[in-house]
Amino acid sequence: MDLMFLAPVGAVVALAYAALLAGRVMKAEEGTPRMKEIAGHIRAGAGAYLKRQYKTVAVFFVGVFVLLELLAFVGYVNFYVPMAFITGGIFSALSGYVGMKIATAANSRTANSARHSLNSGLKVAFSAGAVMGFTVVGLGMLDMSIWYYILKFVFSGLEPAAQAREISSSMVTFGMGASAMALFARVGGGIFTKAADVGADLVGKVEAGIPEDDPRNPAVIADNVGDNVGDVAGMGADLYESYAGARLSACALAVAAGCGANGMALPVALCTLGILASVIGSLFVKTDENASQRNLLSALRKGTYISAILVAVGSFFLVRWMLEPKFFGVYWAILSGLLAGVLIGYFTEYYTSDSYKPTQKLSTTSRTGPATIIIGGLSLGMLSTAVPVIIVCISVLVSFYMSGGSADFNLGLFGIALSAVGMLSTLGITLATDAYGPVADNAGGIAEMAGLEEVVRERTDALDSLGNTTAATGKGFAIGSAALTALALIAAFIDQVNQLDPQFQFNLAITNPPTLVGLFIGAMLPFVFGAMTMDSVGRAAQSIVIEVRRQFKEIKGIMTGEGKPDYETCVDLCTRSALKEMVAPAVMTLLAPILVGIILGVDGVAGMLAGSTISGFVLAVMMSNAGGAWDNAKKYIEAGHEGGKGSECHKAAVVGDTVGDPFKDTSGPAINILIKLLSVVAIVFAGVFLNFNLIK
């Protein structure tokens, strides 16, 4: 029995549930005419940005498609890779687009629902986030289903074992389109949102002394647009890529480990189980009126924990049913990935939430000015890398050895890949809690700009504060899953080389010069990439600062509310800057493995992938957690601690948050795409590296 039919089943369930939730969100009332007007500006800005981004990216995709067609013509890549590259990019973009559309429709509805009760606001915002989560997993399974059945027909003349090998080795190369689209979406969206945020904060909060989301600030609409194009569309494309990469690499490694067609189907079955578990878990997300931050956080945790427990139990029976008893050890790999995801999320929350001591302590460093809070945030970010690294290391060891890696190396690698799939199996609800954050953030902004009652703003502030924590937790989860996925992709790269040339012998000893040089280059790439994206945010933010200052100076009556700011100019500036600045980091990421492969050969590429995964994982965690802590330290002070809003401590915290913005929302999250895209490009071009390299 071909169990791959579970892929389309999972796709249908996920997309149907997403459609159901979208219908519920759209039935909610949008609010007052002023609320509708503000939401309309945000929708228009986000839609215009994505339209221009997709046009820019389309040029790049056409160029790469032509290159892949040429390589396919001469036999260096699979004939189906060029078209799969396009479909992967389309599905990745579509997942981000759908999430953005529902998020921009839900922001005013969340604010309006908060006029009735806190729980009503939570339900609308979470439902919107869940639409994003289930759309991502549904489209991911749909793309795989389409290509599986196409390849199954193409290779129908082969005996089952050979057919599974051909299908799996072909499909593992199909993630490049999703990875490339994710990088553009994450980098471009991150530059947009942080340029607007930094510009709005520096001139509005620090110089003019007006509140966040004040309608007098010309950059405030651009800031709200940025939440959607960066944290919704960008995050959706990012995790779509992780979801696809982990599953495809696990399928390829299952065949290499001798687990056959059922082994190849196990990652798919696990994802389908995760979709069902996520649907059930989402039904438990609700809270009482006047709930504290801990109560709200517990409401979201309940859904994710229930989903994880259901997958842990269900996967036990899946493995027993689908695999021979000698392969049962892979169950412990699945369990280790699930547990690692939960733990990374928890410890990310510990280091970034103002409910815990690290961020509370960070807020006290603002007493002596911006310099000390920046030093404290960097220190906190560096310290916070220890626990996630240890968790991933333990998960890798457990996955490898419990799967039987000591007796069969390939089986151990399959275990590592399955741990990544296990971590991502509940992505439907995990991404829902993350995408919830920008919706709640926008709702708070709309409540402020529309001048809603104080009690409504208190509720939206509570939802917004929770969103800051869930967004930070989501980034930690995304980075942790990227590390495990990257490890699985490195193993898939080695397997791909062995498939192409069974006689090739790797020399991955650290004393082998190409491997060592590759390690150094790989370790350097995340830092160069981070520098490029940080610099891009800085340049884009400068243009916003200049524009906001100009408007405050030249448009009379802005500060008294008599004059109307020119929001559209700021949105347009952010759009043009983001589209221009996102190209260089993306091109560098795509060219790096190709150049290393042509110069240093396959061993050099393997070293580069290892180096970038290690340094990229640590750097991404540091940047994401430092940025999240700075943000929540500012929120903690605004809640009335250390002198509250307008105090010298608050001004110092705003500076810290401004530094942290590109850390947590641009460079940090984009690095996890970097480490995966390097591996995917290496897999696609493995045939080129084997035939053309300067160091044989």
XYZ file of C-alpha atoms in Angstrom:
696
model
C 0.000 0.000 0.000
C 1.404 3.400 -1.031
C 1.099 5.508 2.129
C 2.125 8.701 0.356
C -1.599 9.300 -0.156
C -1.417 10.832 3.326
C 0.264 13.915 1.802
C -2.801 15.094 -0.157
C -5.021 14.094 2.776
C -2.994 16.324 5.100
C -3.048 19.136 2.530
C -6.854 19.009 2.210
C -7.405 18.946 5.988
C -5.033 21.885 6.587
C -6.372 24.070 3.771
C -10.007 23.310 4.633
C -9.427 24.267 8.273
C -7.609 27.440 7.190
C -10.602 28.361 4.998
C -12.987 27.726 7.901
C -10.979 29.966 10.233
C -10.664 32.663 7.560
C -14.454 32.679 7.240
C -14.815 33.151 10.999
C -12.379 36.056 10.997
C -14.125 37.802 8.104
C -17.515 37.525 9.844
C -16.267 39.705 12.719
C -17.174 43.403 12.563
C -14.400 45.732 11.398
C -15.333 48.602 13.709
C -15.798 52.346 13.357
C -15.284 54.287 10.107
C -11.948 55.576 11.458
C -10.812 52.021 12.227
C -11.792 50.915 8.713
C -9.893 53.844 7.209
C -6.675 53.033 9.104
C -6.949 49.320 8.306
C -7.488 50.226 4.653
C -4.245 52.228 4.572
C -2.357 49.263 6.077
C -3.898 46.791 3.619
C -3.145 48.997 0.643
C 0.466 49.535 1.717
C 1.104 45.827 2.365
C -0.532 44.805 -0.907
C 1.436 47.369 -2.915
C 4.724 46.251 -1.350
C 4.164 42.544 -2.033
C 3.066 43.248 -5.609
C 6.283 45.156 -6.304
C 8.379 42.594 -4.438
C 6.984 39.706 -6.466
C 7.667 41.583 -9.717
C 11.284 42.120 -8.643
C 11.735 38.500 -7.546
C 10.127 37.222 -10.774
C 13.066 38.599 -12.775
C 15.492 36.670 -10.574
C 13.438 33.465 -10.812
C 13.336 33.637 -14.609
C 17.126 34.024 -14.728
C 17.750 31.048 -12.417
C 15.155 28.975 -14.311
C 17.078 29.519 -17.562
C 20.370 28.566 -15.852
C 18.843 25.374 -14.414
C 17.394 24.466 -17.828
C 20.876 24.747 -19.347
C 22.343 22.559 -16.591
C 19.540 20.035 -17.066
C 20.216 19.996 -20.824
C 23.853 19.001 -20.250
C 22.885 16.498 -17.561
C 24.194 18.182 -14.406
C 20.827 18.590 -12.680
C 17.620 16.597 -12.781
C 15.357 17.517 -15.704
C 12.483 18.362 -13.329
C 14.458 20.727 -11.085
C 13.856 23.940 -13.103
C 10.058 23.618 -13.013
C 10.103 22.460 -9.373
C 12.190 25.549 -8.585
C 9.382 27.730 -9.955
C 6.564 25.845 -8.182
C 8.437 25.931 -4.867
C 8.848 29.684 -5.158
C 5.191 30.163 -6.098
C 3.851 28.082 -3.193
C 6.230 29.785 -0.746
C 5.144 33.226 -1.952
C 1.481 32.192 -1.890
C 1.699 31.028 1.722
C 3.106 34.404 2.768
C 0.568 36.299 0.653
C -2.445 34.471 2.121
C -1.144 35.046 5.638
C -0.619 38.739 4.944
C -4.109 39.145 3.461
C -5.849 37.600 6.460
C -3.607 39.472 8.929
C -4.437 42.844 7.382
C -8.130 41.915 7.419
C -7.986 40.793 11.067
C -6.170 43.746 12.675
C -9.170 46.114 12.921
C -11.473 43.179 13.668
C -9.242 42.222 16.596
C -9.335 45.776 17.934
C -13.103 45.912 17.515
C -13.586 42.513 19.184
C -11.486 43.755 22.106
C -14.205 46.375 22.659
C -16.427 43.472 23.743
C -13.938 41.333 25.703
C -10.315 40.285 25.927
C -11.173 36.718 24.937
C -12.994 37.911 21.798
C -9.912 39.843 20.705
C -7.658 36.850 21.426
C -9.875 34.530 19.371
C -9.869 36.762 16.286
C -6.100 37.390 16.401
C -5.272 33.729 17.045
C -7.662 32.550 14.302
C -5.916 34.884 11.844
C -2.543 33.479 12.897
C -3.896 29.949 12.525
C -4.978 30.704 8.943
C -1.333 31.469 8.210
C -0.091 28.356 10.032
C -2.430 25.906 8.329
C -2.017 27.548 4.914
C 1.763 27.072 5.140
C 1.546 23.376 6.052
C -1.296 22.750 3.610
C 0.482 24.276 0.632
C 3.712 22.529 1.634
C 2.006 19.142 1.553
C 0.154 20.012 -1.666
C 3.357 20.923 -3.537
C 4.986 17.671 -2.448
C 1.888 15.635 -3.395
C 1.790 17.036 -6.928
C 5.455 16.296 -7.596
C 5.400 12.869 -5.954
C 2.653 11.598 -8.227
C 4.258 13.173 -11.308
C 7.562 11.410 -10.535
C 5.822 8.176 -9.609
C 4.276 8.139 -13.083
C 7.600 9.024 -14.742
C 9.477 6.222 -12.930
C 6.604 3.713 -13.045
C 8.703 1.230 -15.031
C 11.231 0.712 -12.221
C 11.020 -1.882 -9.465
C 9.833 -0.409 -6.083
C 13.245 0.079 -4.424
C 14.764 1.780 -7.478
C 11.618 3.870 -7.933
C 11.776 5.111 -4.320
C 15.456 5.968 -4.755
C 14.876 7.946 -7.969
C 11.865 9.821 -6.566
C 13.560 10.724 -3.280
C 16.849 11.837 -4.870
C 14.908 14.004 -7.345
C 12.609 15.577 -4.763
C 15.391 16.537 -2.353
C 16.569 19.072 -4.939
C 13.139 20.698 -5.121
C 13.501 22.992 -2.103
C 15.629 25.642 -3.819
C 12.685 27.695 -5.098
C 11.049 27.843 -1.672
C 14.382 28.729 -0.069
C 15.102 31.548 -2.524
C 11.616 33.012 -2.143
C 11.888 32.768 1.642
C 15.160 34.687 1.624
C 13.735 37.515 -0.479
C 10.568 37.650 1.628
C 12.417 37.592 4.946
C 15.157 40.053 4.022
C 12.951 42.439 2.046
C 10.142 42.374 4.589
C 12.601 42.698 7.466
C 14.274 45.757 5.932
C 10.880 47.357 5.266
C 9.481 46.825 8.757
C 12.599 47.864 10.643
C 13.319 50.920 8.511
C 9.804 52.151 9.298
C 9.998 51.138 12.959
C 13.398 52.719 13.577
C 12.426 55.905 11.739
C 9.117 56.176 13.600
C 10.733 55.590 17.007
C 13.764 57.863 16.623
C 11.830 60.899 15.435
C 8.447 60.236 17.031
C 9.304 58.852 20.457
C 12.791 60.196 21.116
C 12.770 63.579 19.345
C 9.098 64.619 19.323
C 8.137 62.795 22.531
C 4.867 61.423 21.143
C 3.535 57.916 21.931
C 4.001 54.812 19.814
C 1.384 54.467 17.045
C 0.461 58.135 17.379
C -1.439 59.162 14.191
C 0.625 62.379 14.029
C 3.721 60.320 13.150
C 4.072 60.102 9.330
C 5.855 56.709 9.600
C 3.198 55.036 11.742
C 1.275 53.442 8.840
C 4.545 52.227 7.270
C 5.418 50.686 10.656
C 2.125 48.786 10.742
C 2.497 47.736 7.112
C 5.971 46.442 7.961
C 4.605 44.155 10.677
C 2.631 42.351 7.988
C 5.168 42.150 5.156
C 8.012 41.184 7.507
C 6.601 39.211 10.420
C 3.689 37.603 8.553
C 4.557 37.207 4.853
C 8.289 36.827 5.603
C 7.824 34.367 8.462
C 5.327 32.300 6.435
C 7.725 31.917 3.519
C 10.568 31.159 5.966
C 8.818 28.306 7.780
C 7.303 26.965 4.559
C 10.893 26.453 3.443
C 11.904 24.720 6.699
C 8.831 22.504 6.527
C 9.629 21.493 2.949
C 13.381 21.059 3.502
C 13.060 18.876 6.594
C 10.476 16.605 4.992
C 12.244 16.202 1.648
C 15.651 15.508 3.214
C 14.073 12.950 5.574
C 12.445 11.165 2.621
C 15.785 10.938 0.775
C 17.673 9.730 3.854
C 14.990 7.119 4.601
C 15.705 5.441 1.276
C 19.474 5.660 1.840
C 18.959 4.001 5.249
C 17.161 1.053 3.652
C 13.725 1.864 5.084
C 12.110 1.658 1.635
C 8.879 3.243 0.455
C 7.276 3.150 3.899
C 10.297 4.919 5.376
C 9.957 7.609 2.715
C 6.278 7.968 3.608
C 6.902 8.223 7.373
C 7.853 11.962 7.382
C 4.688 12.668 5.370
C 2.535 10.630 7.752
C 4.128 12.443 10.678
C 3.268 15.814 9.132
C -0.338 14.725 8.529
C -0.569 13.597 12.151
C 0.830 16.966 13.193
C -1.846 18.775 11.165
C -4.637 16.831 12.895
C -3.024 17.407 16.305
C -2.676 21.127 15.582
C -6.362 21.383 14.672
C -7.305 19.772 17.986
C -4.827 21.899 19.956
C -6.142 25.129 18.434
C -9.591 24.432 19.905
C -8.172 24.821 23.428
C -6.873 28.390 22.959
C -9.133 30.666 25.022
C -8.871 32.767 28.158
C -10.932 34.576 30.793
C -11.610 38.294 30.977
C -9.024 40.314 32.963
C -6.434 37.596 32.375
C -2.830 38.380 33.274
C 0.053 38.023 30.827
C 0.849 34.639 32.327
C -2.782 33.548 31.828
C -2.742 34.679 28.197
C 0.566 32.932 27.596
C -0.769 29.788 29.253
C -3.766 29.857 26.892
C -1.481 29.746 23.848
C 0.871 27.246 25.466
C -2.021 24.911 26.195
C -2.762 24.589 22.485
C 0.851 23.932 21.475
C 1.502 21.502 24.331
C -1.649 19.481 23.617
C -0.660 19.257 19.950
C 2.855 18.105 20.849
C 1.535 15.435 23.234
C -0.865 14.116 20.588
C 1.982 13.843 18.060
C 4.221 12.136 20.641
C 1.584 9.479 21.285
C 0.392 9.125 17.699
C 3.874 8.819 16.214
C 4.532 5.791 18.452
C 1.795 3.881 16.631
C 2.797 5.306 13.242
C 6.356 3.998 13.546
C 5.167 0.572 14.765
C 2.692 0.347 11.883
C 4.862 1.646 9.050
C 8.375 0.325 9.793
C 9.933 -3.000 10.670
C 10.663 -3.530 14.399
C 14.416 -3.076 13.834
C 13.757 0.528 12.814
C 11.620 1.424 15.845
C 14.468 3.483 17.342
C 13.579 6.359 15.008
C 10.574 7.007 17.266
C 12.934 8.388 19.907
C 14.391 10.722 17.287
C 10.905 12.085 16.570
C 10.324 12.523 20.293
C 13.647 14.314 20.776
C 12.804 16.795 18.006
C 9.380 17.502 19.487
C 10.834 18.049 22.946
C 13.684 20.177 21.602
C 11.176 22.496 19.881
C 9.155 22.939 23.079
C 12.268 23.556 25.193
C 13.817 26.050 22.761
C 10.528 27.947 22.729
C 10.380 27.986 26.519
C 13.940 29.194 27.036
C 13.560 31.824 24.309
C 10.556 33.093 26.238
C 12.571 33.025 29.484
C 15.308 35.233 28.061
C 13.031 37.651 26.201
C 9.776 37.982 28.180
C 9.448 40.747 30.777
C 7.749 38.196 33.044
C 11.180 36.762 33.871
C 14.318 38.100 35.526
C 16.718 38.456 32.542
C 14.608 41.136 30.804
C 13.571 42.744 34.080
C 17.237 43.009 35.036
C 18.027 44.432 31.588
C 15.496 47.226 32.169
C 17.438 48.376 35.248
C 20.548 49.004 33.134
C 18.654 51.883 31.496
C 19.211 53.922 34.685
C 22.676 54.871 33.453
C 21.743 55.559 29.837
C 21.609 53.938 26.376
C 25.206 52.639 26.434
C 24.664 50.345 29.426
C 21.361 48.951 28.193
C 23.012 48.144 24.847
C 25.890 46.409 26.649
C 23.408 44.516 28.826
C 21.331 43.413 25.840
C 24.373 42.122 23.952
C 25.481 40.231 27.046
C 22.027 38.708 27.508
C 21.883 37.671 23.847
C 25.294 35.990 23.985
C 24.458 34.164 27.211
C 21.128 32.978 25.818
C 22.873 30.931 23.087
C 24.114 28.296 25.536
C 20.821 26.535 26.261
C 19.505 26.246 22.648
C 22.887 24.946 21.467
C 22.971 22.331 24.233
C 19.362 21.321 23.455
C 20.126 20.861 19.744
C 23.336 18.933 20.548
C 21.456 16.549 22.851
C 18.695 16.131 20.259
C 21.257 15.281 17.552
C 23.015 12.714 19.740
C 19.764 11.109 20.891
C 18.383 11.042 17.361
C 21.530 9.528 15.851
C 22.270 6.840 18.416
C 18.727 5.863 19.399
C 17.891 5.408 15.705
C 20.744 2.915 15.395
C 23.450 5.192 14.028
C 26.258 3.319 15.776
C 25.437 0.220 13.706
C 24.196 1.948 10.527
C 25.436 5.480 9.840
C 22.693 6.204 7.289
C 20.007 5.149 9.743
C 21.426 7.604 12.274
C 21.265 10.398 9.697
C 17.646 9.456 8.982
C 17.009 9.813 12.710
C 18.443 13.354 12.727
C 16.240 14.293 9.768
C 13.187 12.843 11.527
C 13.938 14.915 14.637
C 13.665 18.035 12.439
C 10.367 16.761 11.026
C 9.180 16.019 14.562
C 9.992 19.557 15.671
C 8.100 20.995 12.683
C 5.203 18.530 12.732
C 3.018 20.863 14.830
C 3.917 23.882 12.684
C 0.223 24.601 12.058
C -0.342 25.771 15.631
C 3.232 26.867 16.366
C 3.150 29.314 13.471
C -0.341 30.397 14.536
C 1.003 31.631 17.868
C 3.763 33.494 16.032
C 1.643 35.092 13.291
C -0.805 36.116 16.030
C 1.767 38.688 17.217
C 1.721 41.117 14.240
C -2.103 40.993 14.174
C -2.246 41.958 17.846
C 0.425 44.623 17.304
C -1.585 46.179 14.465
C -4.755 45.992 16.571
C -3.047 47.991 19.313
C -1.918 50.570 16.765
C -5.410 50.900 15.318
C -6.916 51.272 18.808
C -4.436 54.080 19.533
C -4.876 55.865 16.212
C -8.680 55.545 16.262
C -8.857 56.929 19.816
C -10.772 53.976 21.252
C -11.779 53.790 24.899
C -9.074 53.287 27.530
C -10.328 49.802 28.432
C -10.012 48.732 24.763
C -6.446 49.972 24.609
C -5.646 48.135 27.818
C -6.919 44.924 26.235
C -5.089 45.472 22.947
C -1.927 46.375 24.892
C -2.225 43.064 26.746
C -2.657 41.193 23.450
C 0.214 43.177 21.900
C 2.541 42.457 24.822
C 1.708 38.764 24.532
C 2.423 39.037 20.801
C 5.942 40.329 21.517
C 6.619 37.221 23.577
C 5.078 34.775 21.078
C 6.956 36.445 18.206
C 10.257 36.053 20.063
C 9.387 32.446 20.912
C 8.431 31.795 17.296
C 11.758 33.150 16.075
C 13.585 30.882 18.529
C 11.602 27.919 17.260
C 12.293 28.892 13.626
C 16.032 29.163 14.291
C 16.160 25.862 16.206
C 14.244 24.043 13.467
C 16.549 25.640 10.882
C 19.601 24.194 12.659
C 18.188 20.650 12.631
C 16.911 21.051 9.061
C 20.326 22.321 7.924
C 22.002 19.286 9.499
C 19.575 17.006 7.669
C 20.234 18.869 4.410
C 24.009 18.486 4.848
C 23.457 14.740 5.209
C 21.232 14.853 2.116
C 24.006 16.673 0.219
C 26.493 13.922 1.074
C 23.929 11.285 0.046
C 23.253 13.144 -3.216
C 26.967 13.162 -4.069
C 27.166 9.430 -3.366
C 24.119 8.841 -5.591
C 25.715 10.785 -8.451
C 29.157 9.195 -8.057
C 29.241 6.008 -5.931
C 33.046 5.890 -6.294
C 33.617 9.317 -4.756
C 35.361 9.297 -1.366
C 34.786 12.254 0.958
C 37.725 13.540 2.996
C 36.062 15.595 5.726
C 39.002 15.500 8.122
C 39.774 18.930 9.555
C 43.381 18.493 8.337
C 42.172 18.361 4.712
C 42.860 21.919 3.400
C 39.709 22.257 1.215
C 37.510 21.119 4.120
C 39.272 23.455 6.573
C 39.077 26.440 4.222
C 35.412 25.648 3.608
C 34.808 25.656 7.374
C 36.359 29.115 7.707
C 34.371 30.505 4.782
C 31.156 28.977 6.096
C 31.707 30.391 9.583
C 32.287 33.837 8.087
C 29.213 33.957 5.817
C 26.525 34.540 8.521
C 28.513 37.499 9.871
C 28.886 39.076 6.424
C 25.212 38.404 5.705
C 24.212 39.910 9.065
C 26.362 42.978 8.392
C 24.821 43.473 4.949
C 21.245 43.275 6.238
C 21.960 45.485 9.284
C 23.567 48.076 7.038
C 20.563 47.898 4.716
C 18.195 48.670 7.587
C 20.400 51.576 8.636
C 20.411 53.121 5.168
C 16.672 52.629 4.702
C 15.916 54.031 8.175
C 17.949 57.164 7.467
C 15.650 58.042 4.585
C 12.597 57.615 6.855
C 14.131 59.743 9.618
C 14.836 62.545 7.130
C 11.313 62.323 5.682
C 9.560 62.335 9.072
C 11.648 65.303 10.240
C 10.781 67.121 6.996
C 7.070 66.557 7.496
C 7.141 67.682 11.133
C 8.901 70.843 9.985
C 7.013 71.651 6.768
C 3.430 70.404 7.311
C 1.804 72.870 9.630
C -0.519 71.633 12.333
C 0.734 68.028 12.549
C 1.503 68.211 16.264
C -1.847 69.854 17.074
C -3.792 67.373 14.982
C -4.940 70.005 12.502
C -2.553 68.913 9.727
C -2.543 65.441 8.164
C 0.746 63.557 7.749
C 1.715 62.134 4.363
C 1.702 58.428 5.198
C 2.000 57.251 1.571
C 5.439 58.820 1.037
C 6.901 56.887 3.989
C 5.351 53.632 2.755
C 6.782 54.240 -0.719
C 10.244 55.073 0.677
C 10.284 51.838 2.698
C 9.137 49.836 -0.317
C 11.796 51.198 -2.664
C 14.548 50.831 -0.056
C 13.601 47.258 0.851
C 13.420 46.070 -2.756
C 16.773 47.653 -3.579
C 18.569 46.437 -0.460
C 17.346 42.814 -0.487
C 19.115 41.898 -3.742
C 22.784 41.884 -2.639
C 22.403 39.527 0.394
C 20.298 37.129 -1.683
C 22.763 37.026 -4.582
C 25.689 36.471 -2.187
C 23.876 33.531 -0.576
C 23.206 31.860 -3.908
C 26.681 32.430 -5.352
C 28.703 31.423 -2.257
C 28.214 27.617 -2.437
C 28.632 27.634 -6.237
C 31.955 29.487 -6.083
C 33.210 27.371 -3.165
C 32.220 24.199 -5.009
C 33.955 25.194 -8.237
C 37.137 26.236 -6.403
C 37.372 23.786 -3.478
C 35.248 20.895 -4.707
C 32.747 18.781 -2.800
C 34.858 18.539 0.386
C 35.120 22.325 0.545
C 31.351 22.680 0.154
C 30.719 20.181 2.961
C 33.073 22.173 5.206
C 31.353 25.429 4.252
C 27.914 24.002 5.097
C 29.118 22.792 8.497
C 30.773 26.113 9.322
C 27.774 28.226 8.307
C 25.330 26.027 10.211
C 27.301 26.249 13.447
C 28.111 29.957 13.414
C 24.764 30.896 11.831
C 22.733 29.073 14.462
C 24.582 30.731 17.349
C 24.593 34.202 15.770
C 20.876 34.026 14.895
C 19.934 33.029 18.452
C 22.078 35.810 19.915
C 20.629 38.500 17.659
C 17.030 37.363 17.983
C 17.099 37.062 21.771
C 19.008 40.300 22.360
C 16.533 42.169 20.158
C 13.535 40.579 21.863
C 14.885 41.410 25.320
C 15.530 45.054 24.375
C 11.987 45.323 23.015
C 10.363 43.853 26.113
C 12.605 45.836 28.481
C 11.160 48.941 26.836
C 7.619 47.553 27.247
C 8.362 46.738 30.893
C 9.399 50.335 31.537
C 6.335 51.635 29.682
C 4.177 49.560 32.026
C 5.285 51.831 34.896
C 8.660 50.493 36.012
C 11.887 52.512 36.179
C 9.987 55.800 35.857
C 7.591 54.758 33.089
C 6.943 56.464 29.744
C 8.816 59.674 29.057
C 11.456 59.065 31.721
C 15.191 59.059 31.035
C 15.158 55.270 31.498
C 12.439 55.007 28.869
C 14.437 57.096 26.382
C 17.474 54.859 26.931
C 15.307 51.758 26.447
C 13.931 53.152 23.177
C 17.509 53.481 21.894
C 18.205 49.887 22.930
C 15.031 48.721 21.212
C 16.016 50.651 18.080
C 19.343 48.792 17.955
C 17.527 45.522 18.629
C 14.897 45.954 15.931
C 17.072 44.840 12.979
C 18.664 42.223 15.260
C 15.385 40.423 15.960
C 13.323 41.187 12.873
C 15.782 41.361 9.970
C 19.243 39.848 10.372
C 18.616 37.205 13.049
C 15.599 35.523 11.416
C 17.100 35.790 7.918
C 20.279 33.949 8.966
C 18.277 30.769 9.512
C 17.234 30.922 5.847
C 20.848 31.526 4.847
C 22.091 28.285 6.415
C 19.335 26.238 4.761
C 19.583 27.870 1.345
C 23.343 27.249 1.199
C 22.668 23.521 1.672
C 19.837 23.386 -0.856
C 21.913 25.156 -3.527
C 24.764 22.742 -2.807
C 22.425 19.766 -3.308
C 21.128 21.109 -6.625
C 24.615 21.870 -7.984
C 26.332 18.739 -6.597
C 26.762 17.345 -10.125
C 28.535 20.524 -11.232
C 30.961 20.378 -8.267
C 31.844 16.766 -9.049
C 32.713 17.572 -12.648
C 34.206 21.050 -12.378
C 36.496 22.083 -9.534
C 39.984 23.549 -9.396
C 41.178 21.313 -6.527
C 40.587 17.703 -7.486
